[in-house]
Amino acid sequence: MVVLTKPALGQVSLPRPQKPSPYFSGIPVIDLSEPGSEALLVRACEELGFFKVTNHGIPVELIASLEEEAMKFFALPQAEKERVGPATLFGYGSRTIGSNGDIGWVEYLLMQITSKPMSLPFLMDASASSFRSALNEYISAVRKLACEVLELMADGLKIEPRNVFSKLVMDEESDSVLRLNHYPPCPGFNGTMTGFGEHTDPQIISVLRSNNIAGLEITLRDGSWVSVLPDQASFFINVGDSLQVLTNGRFRSVRHRVLANGSKSRVSMVYFGGPPSGERLAPLPLLMAEGEQSLYREFTWCEYKRCACRTMLADNRLGQFEK
Ligand code: AKG
């Protein structure tokens, strides 16, 4: 096991380079202002577990303001960023992802979202007030968007109440996270250096926005990798492992990864909407056809997280809960 502590971006060995994948033109685009989007959304979750939403209603200024604050933070001297604290739980991380030896060409800020305003100690500082308010505004807008999408999913699945998924993310105890990722330019490795290794997201839903720099790749049903054309005006939505379980595998938790760019910085801001810690996760009976068997044994979100933190990024974490 490789354990790396607080390395600066240039100080540890690089992850293994790999070939960038071809662009995929089949990413479903869901216009939230159009009637009928719920059926398209369900199809996208079944086929890919990934889609793009447009006309999402989140003002560009609000997005730009958090991106600008994030860039200011990542431009700070390394020692100052590290004062925020290691991201073994929440805080700043560089090159190490999790605590089991995963590394990537990335630095990030990982923040827990509670019902209260952001509270990482460095954000309490008077000098961080614009960062704090950009974060709080962004989080409430993006959480609302996640709920809207989850409610459309319930509509599309024809199940009631329509907040059957969204109530988990809206719960006061919801275990949700915001992650700001910065993939610095990686000279000599244009689009071939692993920024963030392949994985599925554990939570219910992820709402991802990046600047206009490419790098995100997803797998299709046949296991092949494809690149996603960036679109800074839209949000990308990932189905997470928890939603795959709630739908008994009907929705697909999408495997994805990021390759770093040779000459340009990529910044992504990802909201991961999770259930409360004690929430029991199992396929919703409402969604099970007569005689259909559950693919998973029931487990709590807390149990899942305990198991997940002992695994590597690329592991099939849900495998431990399959029947
Ligand atoms: C993650 O933070 O879990 C990601 O997969 C990042 C994706 C991205 O940067 O586009």
XYZ file of C-alpha atoms and ligand atoms in Angstrom:
333
model
C 0.000 0.000 0.000
C 1.374 3.432 -0.932
C 0.757 5.995 1.763
C 1.613 9.549 0.812
C 1.316 12.426 3.184
C 0.663 15.964 2.095
C 2.687 15.956 -1.136
C 2.756 19.082 -3.264
C 1.735 18.524 -6.866
C 5.251 18.227 -8.198
C 6.660 16.044 -5.421
C 5.422 12.503 -5.920
C 5.563 10.024 -8.753
C 2.992 10.509 -11.493
C 0.094 8.172 -12.071
C 0.423 5.928 -15.125
C -0.360 7.754 -18.414
C -3.165 6.386 -20.565
C -4.678 7.084 -23.966
C -7.524 9.623 -24.151
C -10.810 8.148 -25.405
C -12.827 9.322 -28.425
C -15.539 11.932 -27.931
C -19.058 10.573 -27.605
C -21.878 12.466 -29.254
C -24.611 10.392 -27.594
C -24.660 12.009 -24.136
C -28.363 12.688 -23.492
C -29.161 16.391 -23.175
C -32.208 17.116 -21.032
C -33.752 20.552 -21.351
C -35.424 21.086 -17.981
C -37.729 23.755 -19.414
C -39.270 21.266 -21.870
C -42.310 19.188 -20.944
C -41.687 15.459 -21.143
C -38.153 15.622 -19.790
C -38.981 13.005 -17.114
C -39.188 10.141 -19.635
C -35.873 11.178 -21.252
C -34.297 11.408 -17.861
C -35.322 7.881 -16.906
C -34.021 6.526 -20.197
C -30.690 8.303 -19.667
C -30.379 6.864 -16.147
C -31.118 3.359 -17.413
C -28.841 3.486 -20.427
C -25.862 5.509 -19.258
C -26.419 6.713 -15.698
C -25.205 10.045 -16.999
C -26.703 13.033 -18.798
C -26.422 16.771 -19.247
C -29.058 19.284 -18.132
C -29.668 22.627 -19.795
C -32.036 25.448 -18.812
C -31.305 24.537 -15.211
C -32.078 27.982 -13.831
C -28.782 28.499 -11.959
C -27.426 31.972 -12.786
C -24.044 31.973 -14.553
C -22.780 34.675 -12.166
C -23.288 32.380 -9.199
C -21.319 29.599 -10.888
C -18.581 31.970 -12.076
C -18.241 33.469 -8.637
C -17.530 30.091 -6.976
C -15.155 29.105 -9.777
C -13.245 32.347 -9.285
C -13.020 31.808 -5.512
C -11.882 28.223 -6.062
C -9.135 29.377 -8.448
C -7.994 31.996 -5.937
C -7.781 29.295 -3.297
C -5.828 26.870 -5.503
C -3.421 29.673 -6.451
C -2.384 30.130 -2.783
C 1.066 28.971 -1.691
C 1.088 25.221 -0.921
C 1.730 25.742 2.780
C -1.317 27.962 3.096
C -3.569 25.452 1.358
C -2.300 22.707 3.618
C -3.223 24.741 6.674
C -6.855 23.997 5.761
C -6.160 20.445 6.916
C -5.723 17.119 5.153
C -8.749 15.741 3.310
C -8.657 12.342 5.051
C -12.111 13.454 6.106
C -12.752 17.018 4.960
C -10.274 19.669 3.902
C -7.539 20.103 1.301
C -5.984 17.211 -0.584
C -3.256 17.053 -3.164
C -2.447 14.014 -5.311
C -3.728 11.511 -2.755
C -7.347 10.473 -3.051
C -8.696 8.623 -0.036
C -6.269 6.841 2.248
C -5.578 3.618 0.373
C -2.940 4.705 -2.089
C -4.935 6.233 -4.956
C -3.129 9.135 -6.566
C -4.080 11.550 -9.329
C -2.934 14.779 -10.948
C -5.393 16.777 -8.902
C -5.738 18.962 -5.860
C -9.072 19.458 -4.193
C -11.123 20.876 -1.387
C -13.647 18.523 0.138
C -16.429 19.988 2.240
C -19.250 18.438 4.185
C -22.652 19.970 3.572
C -24.920 20.211 6.566
C -28.114 22.152 7.127
C -25.917 24.901 8.567
C -23.718 27.280 6.553
C -20.220 26.075 5.611
C -18.033 25.687 8.656
C -14.487 24.592 7.731
C -12.343 26.658 10.125
C -10.543 28.531 7.319
C -13.888 29.660 5.939
C -14.707 31.327 9.251
C -11.863 33.751 8.717
C -13.003 37.276 7.762
C -10.753 37.126 4.664
C -12.735 34.112 3.398
C -16.128 35.784 3.549
C -16.563 36.019 -0.240
C -15.554 32.350 -0.653
C -17.992 31.383 2.111
C -20.913 33.235 0.601
C -20.162 31.926 -2.932
C -20.137 28.388 -1.507
C -23.361 28.791 0.419
C -25.208 30.269 -2.540
C -23.888 27.661 -4.935
C -24.739 24.773 -2.629
C -28.315 25.851 -2.071
C -28.852 26.356 -5.829
C -27.294 23.075 -6.810
C -29.099 21.117 -4.075
C -32.383 22.548 -5.396
C -31.408 21.433 -8.894
C -30.542 17.938 -7.615
C -33.976 17.726 -5.973
C -35.751 18.908 -9.103
C -33.961 16.246 -11.147
C -34.679 13.535 -8.527
C -38.368 14.486 -8.510
C -38.503 14.307 -12.303
C -36.930 10.853 -12.041
C -39.727 9.777 -9.671
C -42.307 11.219 -12.092
C -40.680 9.379 -14.982
C -40.702 6.137 -12.979
C -44.356 6.842 -12.114
C -43.842 6.458 -8.390
C -45.219 8.512 -5.545
C -44.593 10.515 -3.538
C -42.460 12.368 -6.025
C -40.013 13.293 -3.264
C -39.204 9.631 -2.598
C -35.566 10.258 -3.639
C -35.256 13.996 -3.082
C -36.332 13.821 0.573
C -33.119 11.901 1.319
C -30.993 14.735 -0.024
C -33.158 17.417 1.599
C -33.125 15.715 5.004
C -31.496 17.799 7.771
C -29.162 14.850 8.362
C -28.358 14.277 4.679
C -24.713 13.294 4.266
C -23.846 15.397 1.249
C -20.502 16.737 0.105
C -19.112 19.413 -2.189
C -15.826 18.827 -3.893
C -13.832 21.472 -5.747
C -11.241 19.832 -8.008
C -8.332 21.546 -9.691
C -6.367 19.645 -12.333
C -3.308 21.791 -13.043
C -1.727 21.677 -16.502
C 0.362 18.570 -16.887
C 3.069 19.486 -19.429
C 4.169 16.663 -21.693
C 1.108 14.541 -20.969
C -1.643 16.176 -23.004
C -4.844 14.392 -22.018
C -3.026 11.247 -20.999
C -2.337 11.712 -17.299
C -4.862 10.394 -14.798
C -6.319 13.328 -12.932
C -8.942 11.353 -11.052
C -8.934 7.569 -11.354
C -11.936 5.556 -12.453
C -14.725 5.104 -9.936
C -18.456 5.285 -9.383
C -19.910 7.859 -7.004
C -21.247 6.369 -3.781
C -24.099 8.798 -3.127
C -27.546 9.130 -4.731
C -26.820 11.817 -7.295
C -23.837 13.930 -8.351
C -24.246 17.314 -10.012
C -21.053 18.228 -11.817
C -20.013 21.440 -13.447
C -16.602 22.073 -14.961
C -14.937 24.857 -16.874
C -14.586 24.394 -20.620
C -11.570 22.104 -20.418
C -12.028 18.489 -21.479
C -10.959 15.527 -19.376
C -14.063 13.786 -18.070
C -14.606 10.281 -19.437
C -17.369 7.771 -18.752
C -17.927 4.114 -19.591
C -20.706 2.943 -21.851
C -22.682 -0.230 -21.180
C -20.164 -2.325 -23.131
C -17.385 -1.104 -20.827
C -15.721 1.139 -23.428
C -14.462 4.568 -22.360
C -15.628 7.754 -24.080
C -14.782 11.428 -23.544
C -17.430 13.952 -22.616
C -17.360 17.290 -24.456
C -17.132 19.965 -21.749
C -19.910 22.527 -21.469
C -19.445 25.167 -18.809
C -23.008 26.459 -19.173
C -24.600 23.119 -18.299
C -24.515 20.594 -15.488
C -23.739 16.909 -15.832
C -25.631 14.486 -13.646
C -24.298 11.105 -12.501
C -26.400 8.356 -11.022
C -24.611 7.190 -7.846
C -24.374 3.734 -6.238
C -27.182 4.493 -3.754
C -29.628 5.296 -6.536
C -28.619 2.142 -8.366
C -29.570 0.208 -5.219
C -32.852 2.090 -4.651
C -33.893 1.247 -8.220
C -32.672 -2.376 -7.933
C -30.129 -1.832 -10.684
C -32.567 -0.236 -13.116
C -30.571 2.982 -12.968
C -26.868 2.596 -13.597
C -24.181 4.135 -11.414
C -21.799 5.420 -14.047
C -18.063 4.622 -13.920
C -16.050 7.708 -14.775
C -12.552 9.207 -14.573
C -10.719 12.402 -15.460
C -7.582 12.859 -17.551
C -5.550 16.009 -16.918
C -4.841 18.512 -19.686
C -1.322 19.178 -20.929
C -1.502 22.940 -20.943
C -4.692 24.179 -19.284
C -6.156 24.058 -15.790
C -9.396 22.168 -15.397
C -11.697 23.054 -12.521
C -14.733 21.047 -11.533
C -17.272 21.587 -8.787
C -19.200 18.496 -7.788
C -22.157 18.282 -5.436
C -22.731 14.756 -4.128
C -26.234 14.388 -2.696
C -26.222 11.591 -0.137
C -28.740 10.069 2.271
C -28.658 10.480 6.065
C -26.066 8.230 7.772
C -28.580 5.866 9.335
C -30.722 5.557 6.180
C -31.439 1.944 5.213
C -30.748 1.384 1.540
C -32.602 -1.309 -0.365
C -34.592 -1.437 -3.597
C -37.873 0.464 -3.288
C -40.739 -2.056 -3.203
C -42.684 0.435 -5.342
C -40.253 -0.207 -8.164
C -40.144 -3.974 -7.961
C -42.173 -5.966 -10.430
C -44.106 -8.932 -9.102
C -41.701 -11.721 -8.220
C -38.636 -9.533 -8.824
C -35.802 -10.361 -6.446
C -33.723 -7.703 -4.757
C -30.176 -7.637 -6.117
C -28.835 -6.200 -2.864
C -29.045 -6.984 0.817
C -30.249 -4.087 2.930
C -27.517 -1.901 4.434
C -27.220 1.530 5.956
C -25.398 4.386 4.279
C -23.052 4.411 7.247
C -22.182 0.713 6.677
C -21.556 1.395 2.992
C -19.190 4.247 3.839
C -17.318 2.127 6.383
C -16.739 -0.545 3.726
C -15.943 1.999 1.006
C -13.180 3.636 2.980
C -11.287 0.332 3.017
C -11.367 0.030 -0.790
C -9.464 1.534 -3.693
C -11.170 4.072 -5.944
C -11.637 1.611 -8.833
C -13.077 -1.211 -6.716
C -16.665 -2.318 -7.173
C -17.828 -1.141 -3.764
C -21.392 -2.272 -4.230
C -20.140 -5.814 -4.828
C -20.020 -6.364 -1.062
C -23.752 -5.765 -0.817
C -24.889 -7.807 -3.781
C -26.905 -10.924 -3.026
C -15.086 13.349 -8.428
O -14.750 14.379 -7.820
O -15.539 12.321 -7.846
C -14.993 13.307 -9.886
O -15.297 12.291 -10.479
C -14.527 14.511 -10.602
C -15.058 14.628 -11.983
C -14.565 15.861 -12.702
O -13.648 16.518 -12.254
O -15.115 16.141 -13.763
